[in-house]
Short mmCIF file of C-alpha atoms in Angstrom, two decimals:
data_model
loop_
_atom_site.label_atom_id
_atom_site.label_comp_id
_atom_site.label_asym_id
_atom_site.label_seq_id
_atom_site.Cartn_x
_atom_site.Cartn_y
_atom_site.Cartn_z
CA MET O 1 56.37 56.59 86.46
CA SER O 2 55.24 53.30 84.95
CA LEU O 3 57.62 51.00 83.16
CA PRO O 4 57.23 50.44 79.42
CA ARG O 5 56.00 47.13 78.00
CA ALA O 6 58.29 45.31 75.59
CA TYR O 7 59.18 41.98 74.00
CA VAL O 8 62.14 40.62 72.03
CA GLU O 9 61.05 40.91 68.39
CA HIS O 10 64.12 39.31 66.80
CA VAL O 11 67.60 37.97 67.49
CA ALA O 12 70.21 38.76 64.83
CA ILE O 13 72.94 36.19 64.32
CA ARG O 14 75.97 36.25 62.02
CA VAL O 15 76.39 33.04 60.01
CA PRO O 16 78.87 32.13 57.27
CA ASP O 17 76.20 30.61 54.96
CA VAL O 18 72.66 32.04 55.16
CA ASP O 19 71.17 29.51 52.71
CA ARG O 20 72.36 26.57 54.77
CA HIS O 21 70.82 28.03 57.93
CA VAL O 22 67.57 28.99 56.19
CA GLY O 23 67.40 25.40 54.96
CA PHE O 24 67.62 24.14 58.53
CA PHE O 25 64.86 26.45 59.77
CA ARG O 26 62.63 25.63 56.77
CA GLU O 27 63.25 21.89 56.34
CA VAL O 28 63.72 20.84 59.96
CA LEU O 29 61.39 23.24 61.76
CA GLY O 30 58.95 24.26 59.03
CA LEU O 31 59.70 27.98 59.48
CA ALA O 32 59.32 30.08 56.33
CA ILE O 33 61.21 33.20 55.33
CA ARG O 34 59.47 36.36 56.56
CA ASP O 35 61.71 38.88 54.76
CA GLU O 36 65.00 39.06 52.89
CA GLN O 37 67.39 41.85 51.89
CA PRO O 38 70.15 41.20 49.36
CA ALA O 39 73.67 42.42 50.01
CA GLU O 40 74.08 46.04 48.96
CA GLY O 41 77.30 48.00 49.37
CA ALA O 42 78.62 47.42 52.88
CA ARG O 43 75.32 45.88 54.05
CA PRO O 44 75.45 42.06 54.05
CA ARG O 45 72.64 39.81 52.87
CA GLN O 46 70.04 39.33 55.60
CA VAL O 47 67.13 36.92 55.99
CA TRP O 48 64.38 36.98 58.63
CA VAL O 49 62.82 33.61 59.46
CA LEU O 50 59.43 33.31 61.11
CA GLY O 51 59.99 32.90 64.81
CA SER O 52 62.13 36.03 65.25
CA VAL O 53 65.51 34.87 63.91
CA GLN O 54 67.48 37.27 61.68
CA LEU O 55 70.41 35.70 59.82
CA ILE O 56 73.20 38.02 58.68
CA GLU O 57 75.58 36.55 56.13
CA ASP O 58 79.23 36.87 57.15
CA PRO O 59 81.29 34.48 54.98
CA SER O 60 84.50 35.39 56.82
CA PHE O 61 83.12 34.28 60.19
CA VAL O 62 84.90 31.12 61.41
CA GLY O 63 84.66 31.07 65.21
CA PRO O 64 81.95 29.79 67.53
CA GLU O 65 81.88 33.04 69.52
CA GLY O 66 80.70 36.47 68.55
CA ARG O 67 77.78 35.37 66.40
CA LEU O 68 75.12 37.39 68.17
CA ALA O 69 74.81 40.69 66.30
CA HIS O 70 71.98 42.27 68.30
CA LEU O 71 68.56 41.85 69.92
CA GLY O 72 65.61 43.63 68.33
CA ILE O 73 63.21 44.75 71.06
CA MET O 74 59.69 46.01 70.35
CA VAL O 75 58.47 48.58 72.88
CA ASP O 76 55.30 50.55 73.55
CA ASP O 77 57.17 53.70 74.70
CA TYR O 78 60.04 54.37 72.28
CA GLU O 79 61.11 57.77 73.66
CA GLY O 80 60.76 56.66 77.28
CA VAL O 81 62.88 53.56 76.66
CA LEU O 82 65.60 55.58 74.90
CA ALA O 83 65.70 58.00 77.84
CA ARG O 84 65.88 55.16 80.36
CA ALA O 85 68.59 53.45 78.32
CA ALA O 86 70.73 56.61 78.24
CA ALA O 87 70.37 56.98 82.01
CA TRP O 88 71.36 53.32 82.34
CA GLY O 89 74.62 53.99 80.49
CA ALA O 90 73.70 52.72 77.03
CA ARG O 91 75.22 54.69 74.17
CA ALA O 92 73.82 55.21 70.69
CA LEU O 93 75.60 53.48 67.83
CA PRO O 94 76.30 55.08 64.43
CA ALA O 95 73.32 53.20 62.91
CA GLY O 96 70.91 55.49 64.77
CA ARG O 97 69.79 56.62 68.20
CA ASN O 98 67.64 53.49 68.60
CA TRP O 99 70.70 51.28 68.11
CA LEU O 100 72.29 50.96 71.53
CA GLU O 101 75.41 49.41 72.98
CA LEU O 102 74.87 48.45 76.60
CA PRO O 103 77.67 48.59 79.14
CA GLY O 104 79.43 45.27 78.58
CA GLY O 105 78.95 45.35 74.83
CA LEU O 106 75.54 43.82 74.05
CA ASN O 107 73.87 45.65 71.14
CA VAL O 108 70.10 46.16 71.05
CA GLU O 109 67.78 47.72 68.48
CA ILE O 110 64.76 49.49 69.99
CA LEU O 111 61.66 49.44 67.75
CA GLN O 112 58.38 51.30 68.29
CA ALA O 113 55.44 48.87 68.21
CA SER O 114 52.08 49.82 66.77
CA ALA O 115 49.27 50.54 69.24
CA GLY O 116 48.29 47.40 71.14
CA ALA O 117 50.94 45.18 69.51
CA VAL O 118 53.07 44.71 72.63
CA GLU O 119 50.04 43.82 74.75
CA ALA O 120 48.88 41.34 72.10
CA ALA O 121 52.32 39.71 71.92
CA LEU O 122 52.63 39.48 75.69
CA ALA O 123 49.15 37.94 75.95
CA ILE O 124 50.27 34.90 73.93
CA ASN O 125 51.05 31.89 76.10
CA PRO O 126 52.53 29.28 73.77
CA ARG O 127 52.61 26.75 76.59
CA ALA O 128 48.95 27.12 77.55
#
């Protein structure tokens, strides 16, 4: 059995002020907004910045720890990864069977990549 191919597609971080953080990424690093969802019901406002950072607004957050919400991981074998994760001891979260809590508490979101996308992403060598 061959192993799947994957890459980290985004890192989701809770911040007390999304606009302030977006300003840093835009004005200091030149990274534009890729996507944005306004707050709706229990879902907080979320902004995705180019470069794979997802900012989740959490105005009540005050501490330096616990900011990492989850890792979004793009894979070429969605079903195979979910099966391997279950055998590894990961358990599905209420958000869906692709939302997993690993033993130890790290949360990951498994996303199915389009054909060839993982290979194309892995072929990029930004230090070349």
